[in-house]
C-alpha positions as CSV (number, residue, x, y, z in Angstrom):
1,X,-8.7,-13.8,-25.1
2,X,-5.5,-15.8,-25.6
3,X,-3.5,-13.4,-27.9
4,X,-4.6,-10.7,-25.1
5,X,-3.7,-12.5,-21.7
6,X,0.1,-13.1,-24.0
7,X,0.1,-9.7,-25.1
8,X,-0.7,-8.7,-21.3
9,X,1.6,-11.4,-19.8
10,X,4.7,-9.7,-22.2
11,X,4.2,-6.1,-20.9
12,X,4.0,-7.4,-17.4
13,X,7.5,-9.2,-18.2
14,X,9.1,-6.0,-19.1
15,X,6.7,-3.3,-16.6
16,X,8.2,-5.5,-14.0
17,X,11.8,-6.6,-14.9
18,X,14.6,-5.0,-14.2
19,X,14.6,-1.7,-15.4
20,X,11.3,-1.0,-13.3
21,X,13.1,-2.5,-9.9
22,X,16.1,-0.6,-10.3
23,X,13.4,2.4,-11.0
24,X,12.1,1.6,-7.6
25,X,14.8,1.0,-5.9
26,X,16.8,3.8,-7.5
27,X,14.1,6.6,-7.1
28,X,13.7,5.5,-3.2
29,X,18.0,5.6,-2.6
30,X,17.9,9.0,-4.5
31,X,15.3,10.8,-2.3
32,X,17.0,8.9,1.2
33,X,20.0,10.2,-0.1
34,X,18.7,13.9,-0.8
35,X,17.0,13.7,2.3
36,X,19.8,12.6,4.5
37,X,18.1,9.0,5.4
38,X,15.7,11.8,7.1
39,X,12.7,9.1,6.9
40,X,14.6,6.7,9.2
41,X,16.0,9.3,11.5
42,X,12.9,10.8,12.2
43,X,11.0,8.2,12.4
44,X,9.6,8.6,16.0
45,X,9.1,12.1,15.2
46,X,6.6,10.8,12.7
47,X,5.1,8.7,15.5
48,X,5.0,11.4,17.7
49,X,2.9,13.5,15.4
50,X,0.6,11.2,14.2
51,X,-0.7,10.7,18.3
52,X,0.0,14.2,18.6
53,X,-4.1,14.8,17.7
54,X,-3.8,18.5,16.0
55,X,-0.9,18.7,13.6
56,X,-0.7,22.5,13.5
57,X,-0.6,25.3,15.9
58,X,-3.3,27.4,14.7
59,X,-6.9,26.4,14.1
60,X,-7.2,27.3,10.3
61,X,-5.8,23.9,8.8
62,X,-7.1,23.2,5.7
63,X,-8.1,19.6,4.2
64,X,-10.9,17.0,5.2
65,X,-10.2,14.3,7.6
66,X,-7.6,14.6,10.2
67,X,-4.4,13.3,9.5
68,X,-4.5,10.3,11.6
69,X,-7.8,9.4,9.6
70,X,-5.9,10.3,6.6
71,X,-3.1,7.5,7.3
72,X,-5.6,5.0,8.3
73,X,-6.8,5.6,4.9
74,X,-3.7,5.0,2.6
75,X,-3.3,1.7,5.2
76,X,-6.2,0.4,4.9
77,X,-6.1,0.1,1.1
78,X,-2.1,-0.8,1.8
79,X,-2.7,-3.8,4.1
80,X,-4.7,-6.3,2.2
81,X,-3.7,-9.3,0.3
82,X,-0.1,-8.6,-0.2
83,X,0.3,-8.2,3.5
84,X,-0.9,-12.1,3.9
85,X,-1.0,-13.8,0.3
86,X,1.6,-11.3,-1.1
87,X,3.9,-12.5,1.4
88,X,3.7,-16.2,1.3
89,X,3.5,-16.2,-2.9
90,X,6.8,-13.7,-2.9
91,X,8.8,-16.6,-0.3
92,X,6.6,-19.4,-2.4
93,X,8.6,-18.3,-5.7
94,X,11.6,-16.5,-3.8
95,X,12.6,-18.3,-1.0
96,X,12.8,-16.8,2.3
97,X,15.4,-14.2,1.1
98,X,12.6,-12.1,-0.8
99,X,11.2,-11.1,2.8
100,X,14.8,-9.4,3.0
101,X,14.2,-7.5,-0.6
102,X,11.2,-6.9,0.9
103,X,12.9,-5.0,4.0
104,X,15.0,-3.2,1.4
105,X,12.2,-2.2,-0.4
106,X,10.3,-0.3,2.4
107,X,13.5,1.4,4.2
108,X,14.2,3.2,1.0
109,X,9.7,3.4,0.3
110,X,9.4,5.2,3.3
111,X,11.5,8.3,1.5
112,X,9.5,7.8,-1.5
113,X,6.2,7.7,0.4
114,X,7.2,10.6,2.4
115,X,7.9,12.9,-0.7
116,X,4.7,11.6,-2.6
117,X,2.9,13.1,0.5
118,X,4.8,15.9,1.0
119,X,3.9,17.2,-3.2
120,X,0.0,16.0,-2.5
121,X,-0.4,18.4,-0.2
122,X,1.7,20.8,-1.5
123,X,-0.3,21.2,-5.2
124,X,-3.6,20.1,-3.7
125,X,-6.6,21.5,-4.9
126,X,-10.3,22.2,-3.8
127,X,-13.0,20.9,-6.1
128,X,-16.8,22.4,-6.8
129,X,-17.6,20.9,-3.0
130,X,-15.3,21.9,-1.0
131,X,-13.6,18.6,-0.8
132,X,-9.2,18.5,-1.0
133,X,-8.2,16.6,-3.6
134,X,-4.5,15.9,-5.1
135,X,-2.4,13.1,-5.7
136,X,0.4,12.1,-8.4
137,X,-2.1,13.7,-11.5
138,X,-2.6,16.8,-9.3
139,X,1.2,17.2,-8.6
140,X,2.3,16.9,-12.0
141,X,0.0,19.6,-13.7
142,X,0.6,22.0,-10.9
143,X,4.3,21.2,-10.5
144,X,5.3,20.4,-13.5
145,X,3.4,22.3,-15.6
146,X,0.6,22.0,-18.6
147,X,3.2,20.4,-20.9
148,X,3.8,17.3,-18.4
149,X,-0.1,17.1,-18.0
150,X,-0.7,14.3,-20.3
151,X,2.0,12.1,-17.5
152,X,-1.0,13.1,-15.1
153,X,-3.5,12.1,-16.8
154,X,-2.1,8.8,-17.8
155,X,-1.4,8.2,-14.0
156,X,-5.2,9.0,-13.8
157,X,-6.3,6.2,-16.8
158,X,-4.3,3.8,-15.2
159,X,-5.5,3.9,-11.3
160,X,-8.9,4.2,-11.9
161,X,-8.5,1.3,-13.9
162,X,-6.3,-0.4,-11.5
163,X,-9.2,0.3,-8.5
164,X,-11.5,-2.3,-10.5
165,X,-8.9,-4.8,-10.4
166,X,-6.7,-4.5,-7.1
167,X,-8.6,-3.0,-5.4
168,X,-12.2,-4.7,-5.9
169,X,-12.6,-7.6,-7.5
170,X,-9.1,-9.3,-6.7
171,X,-10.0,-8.4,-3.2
172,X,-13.6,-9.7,-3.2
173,X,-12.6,-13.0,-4.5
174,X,-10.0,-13.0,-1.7
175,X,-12.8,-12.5,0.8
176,X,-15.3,-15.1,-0.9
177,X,-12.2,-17.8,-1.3
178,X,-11.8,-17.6,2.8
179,X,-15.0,-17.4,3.4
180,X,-15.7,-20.5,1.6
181,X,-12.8,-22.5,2.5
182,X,-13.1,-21.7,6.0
183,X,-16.7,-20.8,6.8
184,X,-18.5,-22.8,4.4
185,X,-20.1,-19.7,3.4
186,X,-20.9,-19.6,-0.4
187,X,-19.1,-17.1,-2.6
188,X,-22.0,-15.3,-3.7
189,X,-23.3,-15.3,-0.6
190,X,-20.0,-13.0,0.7
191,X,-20.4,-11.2,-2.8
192,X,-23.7,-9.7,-2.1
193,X,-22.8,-9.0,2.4
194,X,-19.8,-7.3,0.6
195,X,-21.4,-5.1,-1.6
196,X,-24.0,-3.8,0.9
197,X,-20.9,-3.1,3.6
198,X,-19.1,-1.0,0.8
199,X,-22.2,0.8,-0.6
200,X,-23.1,2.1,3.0
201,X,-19.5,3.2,3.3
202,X,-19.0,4.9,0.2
203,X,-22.1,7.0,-0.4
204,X,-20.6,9.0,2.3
205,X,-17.5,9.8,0.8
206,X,-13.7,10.0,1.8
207,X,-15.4,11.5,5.2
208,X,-16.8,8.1,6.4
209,X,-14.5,6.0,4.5
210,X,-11.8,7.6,6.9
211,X,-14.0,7.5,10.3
212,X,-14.4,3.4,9.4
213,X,-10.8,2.7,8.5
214,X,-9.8,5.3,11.4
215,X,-11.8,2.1,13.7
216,X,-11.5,-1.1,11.7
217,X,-7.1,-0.8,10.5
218,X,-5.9,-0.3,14.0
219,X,-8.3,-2.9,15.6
220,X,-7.4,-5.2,13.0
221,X,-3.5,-4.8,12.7
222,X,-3.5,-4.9,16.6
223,X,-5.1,-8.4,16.5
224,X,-3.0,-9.4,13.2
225,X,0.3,-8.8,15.0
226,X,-0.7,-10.1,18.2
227,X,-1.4,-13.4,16.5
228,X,1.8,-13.3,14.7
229,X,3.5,-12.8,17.4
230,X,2.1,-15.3,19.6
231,X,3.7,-17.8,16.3
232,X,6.9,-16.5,16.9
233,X,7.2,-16.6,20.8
234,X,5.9,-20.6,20.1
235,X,8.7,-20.7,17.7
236,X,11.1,-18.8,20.0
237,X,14.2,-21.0,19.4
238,X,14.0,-20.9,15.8
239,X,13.5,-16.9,15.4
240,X,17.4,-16.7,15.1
241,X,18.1,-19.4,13.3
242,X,15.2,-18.0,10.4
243,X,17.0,-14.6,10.6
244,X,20.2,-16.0,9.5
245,X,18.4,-18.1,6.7
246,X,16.5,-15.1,5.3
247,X,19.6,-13.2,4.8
248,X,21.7,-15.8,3.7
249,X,19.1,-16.8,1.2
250,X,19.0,-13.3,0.0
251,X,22.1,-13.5,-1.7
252,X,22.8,-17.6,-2.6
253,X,20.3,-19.5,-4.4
254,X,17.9,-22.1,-2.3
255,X,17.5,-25.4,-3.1
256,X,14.8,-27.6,-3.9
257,X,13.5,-28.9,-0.5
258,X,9.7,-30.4,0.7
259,X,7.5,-28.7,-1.7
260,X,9.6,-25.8,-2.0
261,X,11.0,-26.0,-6.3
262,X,14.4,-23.7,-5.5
263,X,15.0,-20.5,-6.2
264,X,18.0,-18.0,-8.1
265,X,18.8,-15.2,-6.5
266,X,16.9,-13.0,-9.3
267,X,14.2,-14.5,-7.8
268,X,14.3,-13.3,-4.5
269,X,15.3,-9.8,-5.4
270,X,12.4,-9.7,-8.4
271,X,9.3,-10.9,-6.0
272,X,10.9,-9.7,-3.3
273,X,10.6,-6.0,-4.5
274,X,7.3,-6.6,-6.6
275,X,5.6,-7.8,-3.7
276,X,7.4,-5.2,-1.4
277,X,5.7,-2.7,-3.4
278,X,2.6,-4.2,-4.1
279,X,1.8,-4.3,-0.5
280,X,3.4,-1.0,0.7
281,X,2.7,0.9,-2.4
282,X,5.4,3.1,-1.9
283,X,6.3,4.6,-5.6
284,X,2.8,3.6,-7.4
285,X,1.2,6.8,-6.2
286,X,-1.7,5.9,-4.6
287,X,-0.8,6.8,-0.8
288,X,-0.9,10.4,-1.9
289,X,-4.7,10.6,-2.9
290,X,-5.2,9.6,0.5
291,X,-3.0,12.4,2.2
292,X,-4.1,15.5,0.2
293,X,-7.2,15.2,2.1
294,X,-6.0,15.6,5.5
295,X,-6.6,18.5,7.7
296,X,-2.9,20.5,7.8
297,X,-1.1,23.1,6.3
298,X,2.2,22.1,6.5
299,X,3.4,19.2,3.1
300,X,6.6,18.1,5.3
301,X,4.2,17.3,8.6
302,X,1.9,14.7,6.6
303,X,4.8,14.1,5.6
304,X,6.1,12.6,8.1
305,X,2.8,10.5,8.9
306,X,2.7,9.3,5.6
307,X,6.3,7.5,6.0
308,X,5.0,5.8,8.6
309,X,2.6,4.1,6.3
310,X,5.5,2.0,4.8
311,X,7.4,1.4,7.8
312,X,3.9,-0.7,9.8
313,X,3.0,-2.3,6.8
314,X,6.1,-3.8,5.3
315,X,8.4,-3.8,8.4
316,X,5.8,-5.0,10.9
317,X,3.0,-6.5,9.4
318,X,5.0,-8.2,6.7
319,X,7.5,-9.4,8.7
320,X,5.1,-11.0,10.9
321,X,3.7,-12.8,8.0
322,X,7.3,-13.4,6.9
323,X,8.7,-14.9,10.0
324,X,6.1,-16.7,10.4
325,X,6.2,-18.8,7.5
326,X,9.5,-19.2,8.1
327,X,10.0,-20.3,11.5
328,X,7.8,-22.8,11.4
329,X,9.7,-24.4,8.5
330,X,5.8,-23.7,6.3
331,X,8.1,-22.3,3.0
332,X,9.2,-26.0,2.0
333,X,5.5,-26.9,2.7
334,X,4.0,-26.4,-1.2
335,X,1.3,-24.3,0.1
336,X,1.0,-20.8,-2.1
337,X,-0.8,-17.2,-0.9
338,X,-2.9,-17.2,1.9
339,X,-3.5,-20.9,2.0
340,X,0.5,-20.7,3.1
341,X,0.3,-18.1,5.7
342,X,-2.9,-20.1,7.5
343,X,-0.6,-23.3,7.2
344,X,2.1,-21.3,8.9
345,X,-0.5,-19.9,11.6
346,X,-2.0,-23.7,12.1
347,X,1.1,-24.7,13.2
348,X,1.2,-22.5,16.1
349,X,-2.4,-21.8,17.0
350,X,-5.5,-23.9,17.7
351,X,-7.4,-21.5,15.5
352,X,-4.9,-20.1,13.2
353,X,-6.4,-20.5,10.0
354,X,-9.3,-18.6,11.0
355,X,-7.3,-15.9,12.3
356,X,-5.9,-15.9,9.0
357,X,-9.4,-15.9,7.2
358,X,-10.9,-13.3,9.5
359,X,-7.6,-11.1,9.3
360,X,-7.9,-11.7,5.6
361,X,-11.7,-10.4,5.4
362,X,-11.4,-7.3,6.9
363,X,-8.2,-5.9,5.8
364,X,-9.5,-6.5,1.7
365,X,-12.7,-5.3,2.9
366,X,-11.2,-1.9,4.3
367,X,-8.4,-2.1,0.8
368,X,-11.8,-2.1,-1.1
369,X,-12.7,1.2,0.9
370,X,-9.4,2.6,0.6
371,X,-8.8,2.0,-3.2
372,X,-12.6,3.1,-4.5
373,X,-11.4,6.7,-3.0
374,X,-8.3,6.3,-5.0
375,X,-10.0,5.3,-8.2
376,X,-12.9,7.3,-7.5
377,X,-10.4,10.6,-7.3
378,X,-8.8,9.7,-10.8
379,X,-12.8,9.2,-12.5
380,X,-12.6,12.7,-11.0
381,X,-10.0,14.3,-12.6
382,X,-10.1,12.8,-15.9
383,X,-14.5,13.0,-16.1
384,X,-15.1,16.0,-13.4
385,X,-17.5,15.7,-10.5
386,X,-20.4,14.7,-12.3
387,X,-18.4,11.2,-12.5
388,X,-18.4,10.5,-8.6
389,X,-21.8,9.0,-7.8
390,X,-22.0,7.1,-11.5
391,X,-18.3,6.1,-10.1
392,X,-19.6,4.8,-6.8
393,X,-22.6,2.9,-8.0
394,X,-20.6,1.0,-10.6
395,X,-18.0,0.4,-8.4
396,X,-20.2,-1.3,-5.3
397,X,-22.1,-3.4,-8.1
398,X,-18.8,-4.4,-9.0
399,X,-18.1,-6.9,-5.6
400,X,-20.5,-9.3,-6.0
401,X,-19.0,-10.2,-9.3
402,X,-15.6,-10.5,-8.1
403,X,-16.6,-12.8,-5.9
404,X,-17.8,-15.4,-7.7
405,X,-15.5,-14.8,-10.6
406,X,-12.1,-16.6,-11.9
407,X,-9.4,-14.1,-11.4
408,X,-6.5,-15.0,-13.1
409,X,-6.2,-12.5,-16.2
410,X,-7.7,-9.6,-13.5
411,X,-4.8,-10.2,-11.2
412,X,-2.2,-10.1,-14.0
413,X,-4.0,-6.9,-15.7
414,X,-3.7,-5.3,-12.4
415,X,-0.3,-6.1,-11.7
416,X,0.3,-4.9,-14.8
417,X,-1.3,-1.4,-14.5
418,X,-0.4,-0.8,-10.8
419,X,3.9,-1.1,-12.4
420,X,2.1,1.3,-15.1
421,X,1.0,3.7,-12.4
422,X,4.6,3.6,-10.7
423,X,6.0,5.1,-14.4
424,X,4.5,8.9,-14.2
425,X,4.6,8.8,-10.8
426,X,8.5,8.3,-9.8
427,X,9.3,10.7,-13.1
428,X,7.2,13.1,-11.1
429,X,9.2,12.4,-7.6
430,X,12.5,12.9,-9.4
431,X,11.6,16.0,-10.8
432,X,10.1,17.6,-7.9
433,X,12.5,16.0,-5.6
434,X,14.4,19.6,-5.1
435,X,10.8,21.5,-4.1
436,X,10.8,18.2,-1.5
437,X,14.2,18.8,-0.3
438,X,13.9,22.3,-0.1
439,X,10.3,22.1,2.2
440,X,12.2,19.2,4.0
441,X,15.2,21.6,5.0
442,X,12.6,24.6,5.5
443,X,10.8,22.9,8.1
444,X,13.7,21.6,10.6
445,X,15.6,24.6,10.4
446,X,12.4,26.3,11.7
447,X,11.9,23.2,14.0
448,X,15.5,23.9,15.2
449,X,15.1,27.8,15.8
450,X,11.7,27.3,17.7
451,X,13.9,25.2,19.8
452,X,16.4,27.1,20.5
453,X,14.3,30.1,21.6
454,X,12.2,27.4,24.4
C-alpha cells in the first residue's frame, strides 16, 4: 500500500504541476480569446435566460430536465467541499493570494465551461430509454471521430472512477466528520441516514436528481451567502484592507505569522488554481454530463446557463468563503479545511460553526447526487445500459463506508484522477473550439437580425 500511495503521490506531482495549470489556464485564455471575452460580456444575458423559464421559442425542445434544473445539477455536484474546505486548505497552504488565482481561474472557466456545454449538447445522443446523454466521451467520438474514441473512453474510465472518490466517499466522510464534531452524531450513524437519502434519490434517475437539486442548491447557496455576508458586514472595516492583502499576496511571498507556515508565490498560483478548479470544475468535464440533458435545442443557449455555473460558484460562493477567512484575520489561525472556515464563521456569528456544518451537509449531500449521475453516465457508456441499476446499487452502498472510513489515499487518488479527467477533455475543447466559435457567432448574428427587424 506504501509503494502505491508513492507511486500515486508522484503522478499527482506531475498531473498537477505546472504543465497541467498552464493547460488550464491556457485552454480557458484560448477559448475567452476566440470568443471575444463573450462569457463575461454576456453574462446577464446568461442570467436572463436561465429565469427566462422556456429557453426556445417553439415547443419541440429536446432533452430531459429543463435547463434551470439542468444547472442546479452541474452546481450541486460543483458546490461541495471545495467551496468550504477547498477554500480554507488552498489559503491554509497559499496564503490569502490563492483566493486571487482562484478569481483567475473562474473568469477564464467560465469560457471553458461555456464551450464544454455548448459541444454536450451539440453531439448529444439518445440512449435505448429515451434519456439525452452526452458529455466530454460523447463529444469526442462524435466530434472528433472513431480514431479519437479511445480519448473518450479514457475520459469515461477515469470519472466513473473519480465519482467513487470525489464524489462519494470523500464527501460522506465530510458529512460524518461535521456531523460528529458538531452534532455528536456518530459517523456511522450519518453513513447509514446518508445512504437511504441518496438511494431514494437516485433510483429515479437524472429526473429527480434534478427536481431535488432544482430545491435544495438554491435554498442552500441563498442561506450560505447570506451567512457570509452577514461575516463581512461584521467585518466591514477590514473588507478593504483584506482586498489589498489578497492581491498583494498574489504576487510576493507571505510570511510566517500565528499558525500560518509562509508561503512562495508558486504556492498561491499552484493551490490557488487546483482548488479553483476542483471546486468550479471548469476543464475536468464533468459540467457537461449535466447539461446534455436539458430540454433545448439551441448548444450556444445552455450555453450560456452553463457559464453561469462558474461564475456563482467560484466568484460568489468562494469568495464568501475567502473573505471570510480573511477579514477576520482566521488564515494565521493554524486551523486547515472546514475546521478553518467554521473558525472564520465563529468569529462573527453566535452559531457559525453550525452554519458551517449544516451548510457543509447539504451541499456534499446534493455533490453526491450530482456526481453519481456523472459517474453513473460514464458506467453507461463504457458498460451500456444494462450497467445503470448494478451502478446505482453499488454506488448508494458505497456512503455508509465512506463515512466511517480514513480518507487520505481516496482524496489523493481522486485528486489525481479528476487532473486525469481534465487531460482528454481540454484536448477535446481545443480541437472543437472552431465548431464553438462558429455556433457562438451563428447565434448573435441571428440574435442581432431578430433585433433589428423588432
Amino acid at each position: 500500500m506504501e509503494a502505491i500511495t508513492s507511486f500515486i503521490n508522484t503522478v499527482n506531482s506531475i498531473v498537477w504541476g505546472v504543465p497541467m495549470l498552464v493547460m488550464i489556464l491556457g485552454v480557458g485564455l484560448f477559448l475567452s480569446i476566440g470568443l471575444k471575452l463573450m462569457p463575461i460580456l454576456k453574462l446577464g444575458r446568461g442570467f436572463k435566460l436561465l429565469w427566462s423559464g422556456r429557453q426556445v421559442d417553439d415547443d419541440n425542445e429536446k432533452g430531459d430536465v429543463s435547463p434551470f434544473n439542468a444547472l442546479m445539477t452541474s452546481l450541486s455536484a460543483t458546490i461541495g467541499t471545495g467551496n468550504i474546505a477547498g477554500v480554507a486548505t488552498a489559503i491554509f497552504i497559499g496564503g490569502p493570494g490563492a483566493l486571487f488565482w482562484m478569481w483567475c481561474t473562474a473568469l477564464v472557466g467560465m469560457a471553458t465551461k461555456f464551450s464544454e456545454a455548448v459541444l454536450a449538447v451539440k453531439y448529444r445522443e439518445t440512449d435505448a430509454n429515451g434519456n439525452h446523454v452526452g458529455g466530454p466521451m460523447y463529444y469526442i467520438k462524435n466530434g472528433l471521430g472513431s480514431k479519437w474514441a479511445w480519448l473518450g473512453t479514457a475520459f469515461a474510465i477515469f470519472g466513473s472512477i473519480a465519482g467513487f472518490g470525489i464524489g462519494n466517499t470523500v464527501q460522506a466522510n465530510s458529512v460524518a466528520d461535521a456531523m460528529s464534531s458538531n452534532f455528536d452524531i456518530p459517523s456511522w450513524v450519518t453513513g447509514v441516514v446518508l445512504m437511504v437519502l441518496v438511494g431514494a434519490v437516485l433510483m429515479g434517475g437524472i429526473k429527480r436528481i434534478a427536481e431535488v437539486a432544482g430545491k435544495l442548491v438554491p435554498l442552500m447557496t441563498v442561506f450560505y451567502i447570506t451567512a457570509g455576508i452577514s461575516v463581512l458586514v461584521v467585518y466591514a472595516a477590514d473588507v478593504p484592507a483584506a482586498f489589498m492583502l489578497i492581491v498583494e499576496s498574489a504576487f510576493n511571498p507571505v510570511a510566517a505569522q500565528g499558525g500560518f507556515a509562509g508561503a512562495a508565490v508558486w504556492a498561491a498560483i499552484r493551490f490557488g488554481v487546483a482548488r479553483g478548479v476542483f471546486s468550479n470544475e471548469a476543464g475536468l468535464g464533468s459540467a457537461p454530463i449535466a447539461h446534455a440533458a436539458a430540454q433545448t435545442n439551441n448548444p450556444v443557449k445552455q450555453g450560456l446557463v452553463a457559464m453561469l455555473g462558474t461564475f456563482i460558484d467560484t466568484l460568489i460562493v468562494c469568495s464568501i468563503t475567502g473573505l471570510a477567512i480573511v477579514v477576520t484575520g482566521s488564515w494565521t489561525s493554524g486551523e486547515n479545511g472546514a475546521a478553518l472556515t467554521s473558525f472564520a464563521f465563529s468569529h462573527a456569528l453566535p452559531m457559525g460553526n453550525y452554519i458551517v456544518a449544516i451548510a457543509l451537509a447539504v451541499f456534499a449531500f446534493t455533490t453526491i447526487l450530482g456526481w453519481s449521475f456523472y459517474s453513473e453516465k460514464c458506467i453507461q457508456y463504457l458498460f451500456g445500459d444494462k450497467a445503470i441499476k448494478p451502478f446505482r446499487l453499488v454506488f448508494t452502498l458505497v456512503v455508509p463506508i465512506g463515512a466511517v472510513s480514513s480518507l487520505e489515499f481516496i482524496w489523493l487518488l481522486a485528486d489525481t484522477l479528476n487532473a486525469m479527467m481534465a487531460i482528454p477533455n481540454l484536448i477535446a475543447l481545443v480541437l472543437l473550439s472552431p465548431v464553438v466559435f462558429g455556433l457562438t457567432r451563428e447565434y448573435f448574428i441571428k440574435q442581432r437580425a431578430l433585433k433589428a427587424q423588432s
